[in-house]
Amino acid sequence: SKKHKKRKAHATLAEDEADGGQAPVLSQDLQQQVMDASLTVDNDAGGGKLRRPRTLSTPSRLLSHQTKEEVFHRAVRDDKSFMEWDTEQVLAWLEVYVAMPKWYISACHANAKSGAFMAGLSERDMARDLGIQHPLHRLKLKLAVQEMVAVTSPAVSSRARMNCLLFGEMDTEWVCEVFLAEVGIPQYAPAFRECLIDGRMLSNLSAKDLRNFTKMVEELHHMSFQCAVALIKKISYDMALLARRRQAARTAGSTDVVVWTSARVHEWVCSIGLMTYADRLLDWGIHGALVALEPTFTADAFAALLQIPASDGEALEILRRDFTQLLATVPERQERFRMPAQGTLDQAATLSRVWKSTRRKKSKSGKRRKSDASAKELATTANSGGGDEKEKT
């Protein structure tokens, strides 16, 4: 009967806990999947003395958050690897560092016996044993486990371990409230929050993941997201360095375009006398990394996004002149840096997609309605520098 099976399962679990449990062996594939560790975090965090318990004397769910932080930081500084962590340390790590939801932590409380158990879980095991059904939630846990296996390996000294934690402050809230806002696509924050996307996941999201789980279907938004991720990878996830460079880039005449936020790009458009068109960039993800790292983002593509009509020849001339001068100061653009995952996009095709996306958004929002004549006029503007290629409207 079901009751008999349940009692038998509880009895087996109790025996395993009494015997100390047999930790599963970490697979060879997982051993090879380690991540770069280069973001420096506060070494003084969790600096209090705490004796590492040999057994789980107090249920982890009853410990205060501060105590869990102490348990986690003590475990990181310890000489033991993640494979040797006990249940209390694993649960503290899940809550304090990985920031998994409480319902997942409760499931782990009943099933996760050690760090070795967590390291040996396949995605199928996560769904069956821990109840994690969402593919991106499983990806989040998988990447977090790989990181801790790498950080606590014998090759990393106990003193250096706290300096090797990559994504402690780049949690889901950081991605939703800071990263997406600075990139200029804050409308995706609810979907990213639902998917529990954190800093360690950003470079592991495919175009299919973005379409299926965050509903990011606009190609321009994909390009914007990929360039933003390329930037933080380029600076080795050093958020303190990025903050300093962005602060310096706020001054007039700054040429560190690659770190410009979408708000800074908006300011630049206003500064060259195109205030009338600047607000049309909102929620389109036009930031410095896209300008600097995407060669197909030309003055004509910019004009199409700003929806400058052909009749406003003065505005077009100002944009082409000042944008060309701006690009001349961008070393990344001069090197023709490309994102491998983006593939090859010719200018005409990019302009076509930009215009179609702009037209689709404006027609849905009702902010701007165009006649056929004005649509043809804008298409002509977008292709004024594109040679023989013509935009289809």
Tab-separated table of C-alpha atoms in Angstrom:
chain	number	residue	atom	x	y	z
A	1	SER	CA	0.000	0.000	0.000
A	2	LYS	CA	1.024	3.663	-0.319
A	3	LYS	CA	1.258	4.074	3.472
A	4	HIS	CA	3.503	1.014	3.749
A	5	LYS	CA	5.802	2.320	0.992
A	6	LYS	CA	5.947	5.730	2.653
A	7	ARG	CA	6.878	4.225	6.047
A	8	LYS	CA	9.529	2.067	4.363
A	9	ALA	CA	11.027	5.105	2.579
A	10	HIS	CA	11.210	7.059	5.845
A	11	ALA	CA	12.868	4.084	7.568
A	12	THR	CA	15.460	3.802	4.798
A	13	LEU	CA	16.195	7.536	5.009
A	14	ALA	CA	16.647	7.319	8.767
A	15	GLU	CA	19.078	4.404	8.385
A	16	ASP	CA	21.093	6.310	5.778
A	17	GLU	CA	21.344	9.327	8.070
A	18	ALA	CA	22.397	7.146	10.979
A	19	ASP	CA	25.117	5.487	8.920
A	20	GLY	CA	26.382	8.813	7.592
A	21	GLY	CA	25.160	8.034	4.051
A	22	GLN	CA	27.159	6.936	1.028
A	23	ALA	CA	28.027	9.934	-1.112
A	24	PRO	CA	27.669	9.380	-4.866
A	25	VAL	CA	30.777	9.817	-6.989
A	26	LEU	CA	31.023	13.011	-9.064
A	27	SER	CA	30.766	12.208	-12.762
A	28	GLN	CA	33.785	12.822	-14.983
A	29	ASP	CA	31.762	15.131	-17.235
A	30	LEU	CA	30.874	17.358	-14.302
A	31	GLN	CA	34.470	17.392	-13.072
A	32	GLN	CA	35.543	18.860	-16.400
A	33	GLN	CA	32.888	21.569	-16.399
A	34	VAL	CA	34.340	24.311	-14.236
A	35	MET	CA	33.968	28.030	-14.568
A	36	ASP	CA	36.397	30.960	-14.508
A	37	ALA	CA	36.581	32.623	-11.120
A	38	SER	CA	37.637	36.237	-11.308
A	39	LEU	CA	35.139	38.451	-9.452
A	40	THR	CA	36.494	39.672	-6.126
A	41	VAL	CA	33.950	39.772	-3.307
A	42	ASP	CA	34.150	41.075	0.215
A	43	ASN	CA	36.658	38.933	2.111
A	44	ASP	CA	35.283	40.086	5.439
A	45	ALA	CA	31.796	38.697	4.856
A	46	GLY	CA	30.832	36.108	7.386
A	47	GLY	CA	34.055	36.546	9.304
A	48	GLY	CA	32.651	35.363	12.631
A	49	LYS	CA	33.975	32.205	14.298
A	50	LEU	CA	31.661	29.263	14.064
A	51	ARG	CA	32.336	25.648	14.974
A	52	ARG	CA	31.436	23.391	12.076
A	53	PRO	CA	28.859	20.880	13.335
A	54	ARG	CA	29.421	17.215	12.565
A	55	THR	CA	25.707	16.474	12.513
A	56	LEU	CA	22.616	18.487	11.753
A	57	SER	CA	21.669	19.197	15.348
A	58	THR	CA	19.269	22.049	14.505
A	59	PRO	CA	16.892	21.882	11.522
A	60	SER	CA	18.228	24.250	8.869
A	61	ARG	CA	14.808	25.808	8.312
A	62	LEU	CA	14.888	27.047	11.938
A	63	LEU	CA	18.244	28.804	11.625
A	64	SER	CA	18.261	32.567	11.161
A	65	HIS	CA	19.468	34.018	7.863
A	66	GLN	CA	22.539	35.468	9.595
A	67	THR	CA	23.432	32.071	11.016
A	68	LYS	CA	23.036	30.500	7.593
A	69	GLU	CA	25.416	33.090	6.162
A	70	GLU	CA	27.959	32.146	8.812
A	71	VAL	CA	27.517	28.446	8.021
A	72	PHE	CA	28.004	29.091	4.303
A	73	HIS	CA	31.076	31.339	4.612
A	74	ARG	CA	32.631	28.938	7.102
A	75	ALA	CA	32.089	26.074	4.655
A	76	VAL	CA	33.763	28.031	1.837
A	77	ARG	CA	36.813	28.864	3.945
A	78	ASP	CA	37.107	25.290	5.202
A	79	ASP	CA	39.648	22.932	3.663
A	80	LYS	CA	36.944	20.475	2.651
A	81	SER	CA	35.576	20.377	-0.857
A	82	PHE	CA	31.930	20.846	-1.790
A	83	MET	CA	31.706	17.082	-2.151
A	84	GLU	CA	32.209	16.765	1.621
A	85	TRP	CA	29.674	19.375	2.709
A	86	ASP	CA	26.887	18.165	4.974
A	87	THR	CA	23.163	18.862	4.702
A	88	GLU	CA	23.240	22.015	6.799
A	89	GLN	CA	26.001	23.556	4.722
A	90	VAL	CA	24.299	22.647	1.438
A	91	LEU	CA	20.996	24.177	2.549
A	92	ALA	CA	22.728	27.345	3.756
A	93	TRP	CA	24.509	27.615	0.387
A	94	LEU	CA	21.230	27.157	-1.507
A	95	GLU	CA	19.502	29.927	0.415
A	96	VAL	CA	22.297	32.444	1.000
A	97	TYR	CA	24.336	32.160	-2.192
A	98	VAL	CA	22.223	30.497	-4.883
A	99	ALA	CA	19.026	32.210	-3.632
A	100	MET	CA	16.780	29.313	-4.533
A	101	PRO	CA	13.090	29.675	-3.603
A	102	LYS	CA	11.991	28.290	-0.254
A	103	TRP	CA	9.898	25.512	-1.772
A	104	TYR	CA	13.003	24.126	-3.529
A	105	ILE	CA	15.026	24.379	-0.341
A	106	SER	CA	12.319	22.435	1.487
A	107	ALA	CA	12.548	19.679	-1.119
A	108	CYS	CA	16.327	19.635	-0.760
A	109	HIS	CA	15.965	19.443	3.034
A	110	ALA	CA	14.251	16.090	2.640
A	111	ASN	CA	16.548	14.680	-0.055
A	112	ALA	CA	19.933	16.440	-0.225
A	113	LYS	CA	22.264	14.572	2.145
A	114	SER	CA	25.548	16.156	1.090
A	115	GLY	CA	27.401	18.202	-1.480
A	116	ALA	CA	28.363	14.996	-3.255
A	117	PHE	CA	24.678	14.125	-3.635
A	118	MET	CA	24.027	17.535	-5.229
A	119	ALA	CA	27.057	17.236	-7.534
A	120	GLY	CA	25.911	13.848	-8.794
A	121	LEU	CA	22.405	14.963	-9.734
A	122	SER	CA	21.421	14.874	-13.375
A	123	GLU	CA	18.660	17.134	-14.684
A	124	ARG	CA	16.309	14.175	-14.552
A	125	ASP	CA	17.257	13.591	-10.908
A	126	MET	CA	16.581	17.260	-10.125
A	127	ALA	CA	13.079	16.937	-11.526
A	128	ARG	CA	12.357	13.606	-9.810
A	129	ASP	CA	14.080	13.978	-6.433
A	130	LEU	CA	13.920	17.746	-5.873
A	131	GLY	CA	10.772	18.598	-7.813
A	132	ILE	CA	12.528	21.166	-10.027
A	133	GLN	CA	10.493	21.043	-13.224
A	134	HIS	CA	11.420	24.319	-14.917
A	135	PRO	CA	14.401	23.798	-17.300
A	136	LEU	CA	16.004	27.146	-16.409
A	137	HIS	CA	15.612	26.478	-12.680
A	138	ARG	CA	17.537	23.245	-13.199
A	139	LEU	CA	20.164	25.141	-15.223
A	140	LYS	CA	20.523	27.618	-12.340
A	141	LEU	CA	21.207	24.835	-9.826
A	142	LYS	CA	23.492	22.923	-12.207
A	143	LEU	CA	25.723	25.956	-12.852
A	144	ALA	CA	25.823	26.838	-9.155
A	145	VAL	CA	26.966	23.308	-8.291
A	146	GLN	CA	29.657	23.379	-10.979
A	147	GLU	CA	30.931	26.681	-9.638
A	148	MET	CA	31.211	25.412	-6.056
A	149	VAL	CA	32.916	22.185	-7.161
A	150	ALA	CA	35.512	24.336	-8.949
A	151	VAL	CA	35.916	26.906	-6.156
A	152	THR	CA	36.370	24.307	-3.401
A	153	SER	CA	38.670	22.024	-5.369
A	154	PRO	CA	42.099	21.208	-3.859
A	155	ALA	CA	43.729	23.424	-6.487
A	156	VAL	CA	42.210	26.520	-4.830
A	157	SER	CA	43.626	27.540	-1.448
A	158	SER	CA	41.205	28.162	1.417
A	159	ARG	CA	42.345	31.817	1.582
A	160	ALA	CA	41.589	32.388	-2.100
A	161	ARG	CA	38.202	30.695	-2.110
A	162	MET	CA	36.214	33.749	-1.046
A	163	ASN	CA	37.887	35.702	-3.860
A	164	CYS	CA	36.880	33.069	-6.413
A	165	LEU	CA	33.127	33.338	-5.942
A	166	LEU	CA	31.871	34.764	-9.207
A	167	PHE	CA	28.236	35.553	-8.841
A	168	GLY	CA	27.369	36.097	-5.174
A	169	GLU	CA	25.965	39.587	-5.744
A	170	MET	CA	24.810	38.967	-9.325
A	171	ASP	CA	21.591	37.313	-8.232
A	172	THR	CA	18.171	37.373	-9.878
A	173	GLU	CA	17.306	40.758	-8.383
A	174	TRP	CA	20.515	42.234	-9.801
A	175	VAL	CA	19.715	40.873	-13.252
A	176	CYS	CA	16.143	42.195	-13.173
A	177	GLU	CA	16.633	45.548	-11.454
A	178	VAL	CA	20.121	46.542	-12.656
A	179	PHE	CA	21.309	44.576	-15.686
A	180	LEU	CA	18.124	44.731	-17.780
A	181	ALA	CA	17.490	48.375	-16.833
A	182	GLU	CA	20.983	49.469	-17.862
A	183	VAL	CA	20.746	47.514	-21.111
A	184	GLY	CA	17.419	49.179	-21.878
A	185	ILE	CA	15.044	46.210	-21.936
A	186	PRO	CA	13.398	46.367	-18.476
A	187	GLN	CA	10.122	45.006	-19.864
A	188	TYR	CA	11.570	41.481	-19.571
A	189	ALA	CA	12.212	41.721	-15.818
A	190	PRO	CA	9.044	39.804	-14.746
A	191	ALA	CA	9.875	36.894	-17.071
A	192	PHE	CA	13.537	36.820	-15.981
A	193	ARG	CA	12.448	36.853	-12.334
A	194	GLU	CA	10.036	33.970	-12.916
A	195	CYS	CA	12.853	31.975	-14.545
A	196	LEU	CA	15.212	32.769	-11.593
A	197	ILE	CA	17.866	33.991	-14.052
A	198	ASP	CA	21.039	35.146	-12.296
A	199	GLY	CA	24.468	36.317	-13.387
A	200	ARG	CA	25.949	32.862	-13.873
A	201	MET	CA	23.143	31.971	-16.295
A	202	LEU	CA	23.427	34.958	-18.642
A	203	SER	CA	26.099	33.527	-20.916
A	204	ASN	CA	24.405	30.112	-20.917
A	205	LEU	CA	21.045	31.222	-22.305
A	206	SER	CA	20.422	30.268	-25.914
A	207	ALA	CA	18.245	32.211	-28.343
A	208	LYS	CA	15.679	29.424	-27.959
A	209	ASP	CA	15.685	29.847	-24.165
A	210	LEU	CA	15.098	33.573	-24.540
A	211	ARG	CA	12.225	33.059	-26.963
A	212	ASN	CA	10.500	30.237	-25.112
A	213	PHE	CA	10.908	31.270	-21.495
A	214	THR	CA	11.305	35.071	-21.480
A	215	LYS	CA	9.245	35.784	-24.627
A	216	MET	CA	12.108	37.810	-26.122
A	217	VAL	CA	11.232	37.493	-29.789
A	218	GLU	CA	12.580	40.736	-31.259
A	219	GLU	CA	15.912	40.110	-32.972
A	220	LEU	CA	17.166	43.557	-31.998
A	221	HIS	CA	16.566	42.680	-28.338
A	222	HIS	CA	18.519	39.441	-28.822
A	223	MET	CA	21.441	41.377	-30.287
A	224	SER	CA	21.237	43.895	-27.444
A	225	PHE	CA	21.241	41.137	-24.813
A	226	GLN	CA	24.146	39.260	-26.417
A	227	CYS	CA	26.295	42.386	-26.657
A	228	ALA	CA	25.585	43.242	-23.004
A	229	VAL	CA	26.682	39.751	-21.938
A	230	ALA	CA	29.777	40.049	-24.159
A	231	LEU	CA	30.702	43.242	-22.310
A	232	ILE	CA	30.565	41.754	-18.799
A	233	LYS	CA	32.511	38.723	-20.012
A	234	LYS	CA	35.066	41.052	-21.607
A	235	ILE	CA	35.732	42.672	-18.216
A	236	SER	CA	35.749	39.272	-16.444
A	237	TYR	CA	32.513	39.970	-14.549
A	238	ASP	CA	34.173	42.764	-12.571
A	239	MET	CA	31.076	44.773	-11.675
A	240	ALA	CA	33.067	47.236	-9.545
A	241	LEU	CA	35.237	48.085	-12.557
A	242	LEU	CA	32.167	48.450	-14.754
A	243	ALA	CA	30.544	50.812	-12.242
A	244	ARG	CA	33.678	52.998	-12.142
A	245	ARG	CA	33.916	53.161	-15.924
A	246	ARG	CA	30.233	54.014	-16.264
A	247	GLN	CA	30.554	56.755	-13.691
A	248	ALA	CA	33.474	58.239	-15.637
A	249	ALA	CA	31.522	57.850	-18.894
A	250	ARG	CA	28.798	60.188	-17.640
A	251	THR	CA	31.021	63.194	-18.250
A	252	ALA	CA	30.678	65.127	-21.493
A	253	GLY	CA	33.098	64.058	-24.177
A	254	SER	CA	33.554	60.535	-22.811
A	255	THR	CA	34.735	58.096	-25.474
A	256	ASP	CA	34.336	54.899	-23.411
A	257	VAL	CA	31.244	54.137	-25.461
A	258	VAL	CA	31.218	50.380	-24.857
A	259	VAL	CA	30.139	50.838	-21.211
A	260	TRP	CA	27.381	53.381	-21.919
A	261	THR	CA	23.997	52.439	-20.523
A	262	SER	CA	20.832	52.949	-22.561
A	263	ALA	CA	20.196	56.119	-20.543
A	264	ARG	CA	23.639	57.448	-21.516
A	265	VAL	CA	22.922	56.777	-25.213
A	266	HIS	CA	19.645	58.653	-24.806
A	267	GLU	CA	21.563	61.584	-23.301
A	268	TRP	CA	23.998	61.557	-26.235
A	269	VAL	CA	21.157	61.703	-28.787
A	270	CYS	CA	19.710	64.696	-26.925
A	271	SER	CA	23.127	66.360	-26.744
A	272	ILE	CA	23.500	66.441	-30.532
A	273	GLY	CA	20.168	68.238	-30.902
A	274	LEU	CA	17.822	65.321	-31.662
A	275	MET	CA	15.636	65.571	-28.540
A	276	THR	CA	12.516	65.226	-30.674
A	277	TYR	CA	13.478	61.680	-31.647
A	278	ALA	CA	15.352	60.486	-28.547
A	279	ASP	CA	12.365	59.010	-26.683
A	280	ARG	CA	11.776	56.571	-29.533
A	281	LEU	CA	14.760	54.557	-28.274
A	282	LEU	CA	13.010	53.635	-25.019
A	283	ASP	CA	12.733	49.873	-24.315
A	284	TRP	CA	14.662	48.944	-27.466
A	285	GLY	CA	17.921	48.022	-25.765
A	286	ILE	CA	20.177	50.570	-27.451
A	287	HIS	CA	23.240	50.744	-25.206
A	288	GLY	CA	26.955	51.312	-25.626
A	289	ALA	CA	27.971	47.676	-26.034
A	290	LEU	CA	25.528	47.253	-28.932
A	291	VAL	CA	26.888	50.392	-30.598
A	292	ALA	CA	30.521	49.380	-30.051
A	293	LEU	CA	30.391	45.623	-30.623
A	294	GLU	CA	27.824	45.183	-33.401
A	295	PRO	CA	29.287	46.261	-36.780
A	296	THR	CA	25.882	46.188	-38.515
A	297	PHE	CA	24.568	48.909	-36.205
A	298	THR	CA	25.200	51.816	-38.578
A	299	ALA	CA	24.034	55.421	-38.739
A	300	ASP	CA	21.261	54.351	-41.112
A	301	ALA	CA	20.085	51.655	-38.679
A	302	PHE	CA	20.155	54.273	-35.930
A	303	ALA	CA	18.090	56.648	-38.086
A	304	ALA	CA	15.549	53.893	-38.706
A	305	LEU	CA	15.189	53.278	-34.966
A	306	LEU	CA	14.814	56.997	-34.292
A	307	GLN	CA	12.262	57.135	-37.148
A	308	ILE	CA	13.782	60.242	-38.689
A	309	PRO	CA	11.866	60.952	-41.914
A	310	ALA	CA	13.641	61.704	-45.164
A	311	SER	CA	12.104	65.170	-45.114
A	312	ASP	CA	14.195	66.061	-42.043
A	313	GLY	CA	17.479	66.139	-43.918
A	314	GLU	CA	19.165	68.289	-41.284
A	315	ALA	CA	18.528	65.733	-38.522
A	316	LEU	CA	19.802	62.916	-40.742
A	317	GLU	CA	22.964	64.834	-41.532
A	318	ILE	CA	23.609	65.607	-37.851
A	319	LEU	CA	23.152	61.971	-36.863
A	320	ARG	CA	25.401	60.607	-39.622
A	321	ARG	CA	28.147	63.118	-38.929
A	322	ASP	CA	28.176	62.835	-35.129
A	323	PHE	CA	27.658	59.075	-35.076
A	324	THR	CA	30.557	58.565	-37.492
A	325	GLN	CA	32.759	60.746	-35.298
A	326	LEU	CA	31.678	58.780	-32.223
A	327	LEU	CA	32.517	55.426	-33.809
A	328	ALA	CA	35.966	56.705	-34.730
A	329	THR	CA	36.768	56.854	-31.001
A	330	VAL	CA	35.601	53.281	-30.281
A	331	PRO	CA	38.538	50.833	-30.383
A	332	GLU	CA	36.214	47.807	-30.242
A	333	ARG	CA	34.472	48.974	-33.397
A	334	GLN	CA	37.755	49.535	-35.153
A	335	GLU	CA	38.778	45.961	-34.358
A	336	ARG	CA	35.515	44.727	-35.923
A	337	PHE	CA	34.754	42.727	-32.792
A	338	ARG	CA	32.049	40.148	-33.410
A	339	MET	CA	29.872	37.967	-31.202
A	340	PRO	CA	30.360	34.345	-32.368
A	341	ALA	CA	26.805	33.388	-31.489
A	342	GLN	CA	25.221	36.117	-33.616
A	343	GLY	CA	26.273	34.820	-37.012
A	344	THR	CA	26.770	37.043	-40.050
A	345	LEU	CA	24.176	39.729	-40.698
A	346	ASP	CA	24.364	42.009	-43.724
A	347	GLN	CA	23.420	45.633	-43.304
A	348	ALA	CA	20.306	45.551	-45.483
A	349	ALA	CA	18.831	42.564	-43.623
A	350	THR	CA	19.529	44.171	-40.279
A	351	LEU	CA	17.879	47.440	-41.329
A	352	SER	CA	14.877	45.501	-42.556
A	353	ARG	CA	14.435	43.704	-39.232
A	354	VAL	CA	14.978	46.908	-37.241
A	355	TRP	CA	12.348	48.752	-39.235
A	356	LYS	CA	9.810	45.918	-39.120
A	357	SER	CA	10.253	45.569	-35.359
A	358	THR	CA	9.866	49.326	-34.849
A	359	ARG	CA	6.774	49.466	-37.019
A	360	ARG	CA	5.230	46.448	-35.246
A	361	LYS	CA	5.783	47.892	-31.765
A	362	LYS	CA	4.446	51.323	-32.659
A	363	SER	CA	1.338	49.916	-34.306
A	364	LYS	CA	0.562	47.770	-31.246
A	365	SER	CA	1.093	50.541	-28.723
A	366	GLY	CA	-0.962	53.007	-30.714
A	367	LYS	CA	1.546	55.751	-30.039
A	368	ARG	CA	2.146	56.410	-33.701
A	369	ARG	CA	0.073	55.539	-36.789
A	370	LYS	CA	1.536	55.862	-40.260
A	371	SER	CA	0.042	56.211	-43.696
A	372	ASP	CA	1.467	54.155	-46.542
A	373	ALA	CA	3.218	57.242	-47.839
A	374	SER	CA	5.009	57.988	-44.567
A	375	ALA	CA	6.016	54.341	-44.219
A	376	LYS	CA	7.653	54.441	-47.636
A	377	GLU	CA	9.375	57.681	-46.684
A	378	LEU	CA	10.918	56.091	-43.557
A	379	ALA	CA	11.989	53.010	-45.500
A	380	THR	CA	13.736	55.291	-47.999
A	381	THR	CA	15.544	56.984	-45.078
A	382	ALA	CA	16.779	53.661	-43.731
A	383	ASN	CA	18.194	52.662	-47.106
A	384	SER	CA	19.724	55.971	-48.076
A	385	GLY	CA	23.235	54.610	-47.416
A	386	GLY	CA	22.628	50.948	-48.302
A	387	GLY	CA	23.576	50.860	-52.010
A	388	ASP	CA	21.241	48.926	-54.313
A	389	GLU	CA	19.499	47.061	-51.486
A	390	LYS	CA	15.900	48.248	-50.960
A	391	GLU	CA	13.680	47.909	-47.905
A	392	LYS	CA	10.375	46.094	-48.270
A	393	THR	CA	7.526	47.931	-46.565
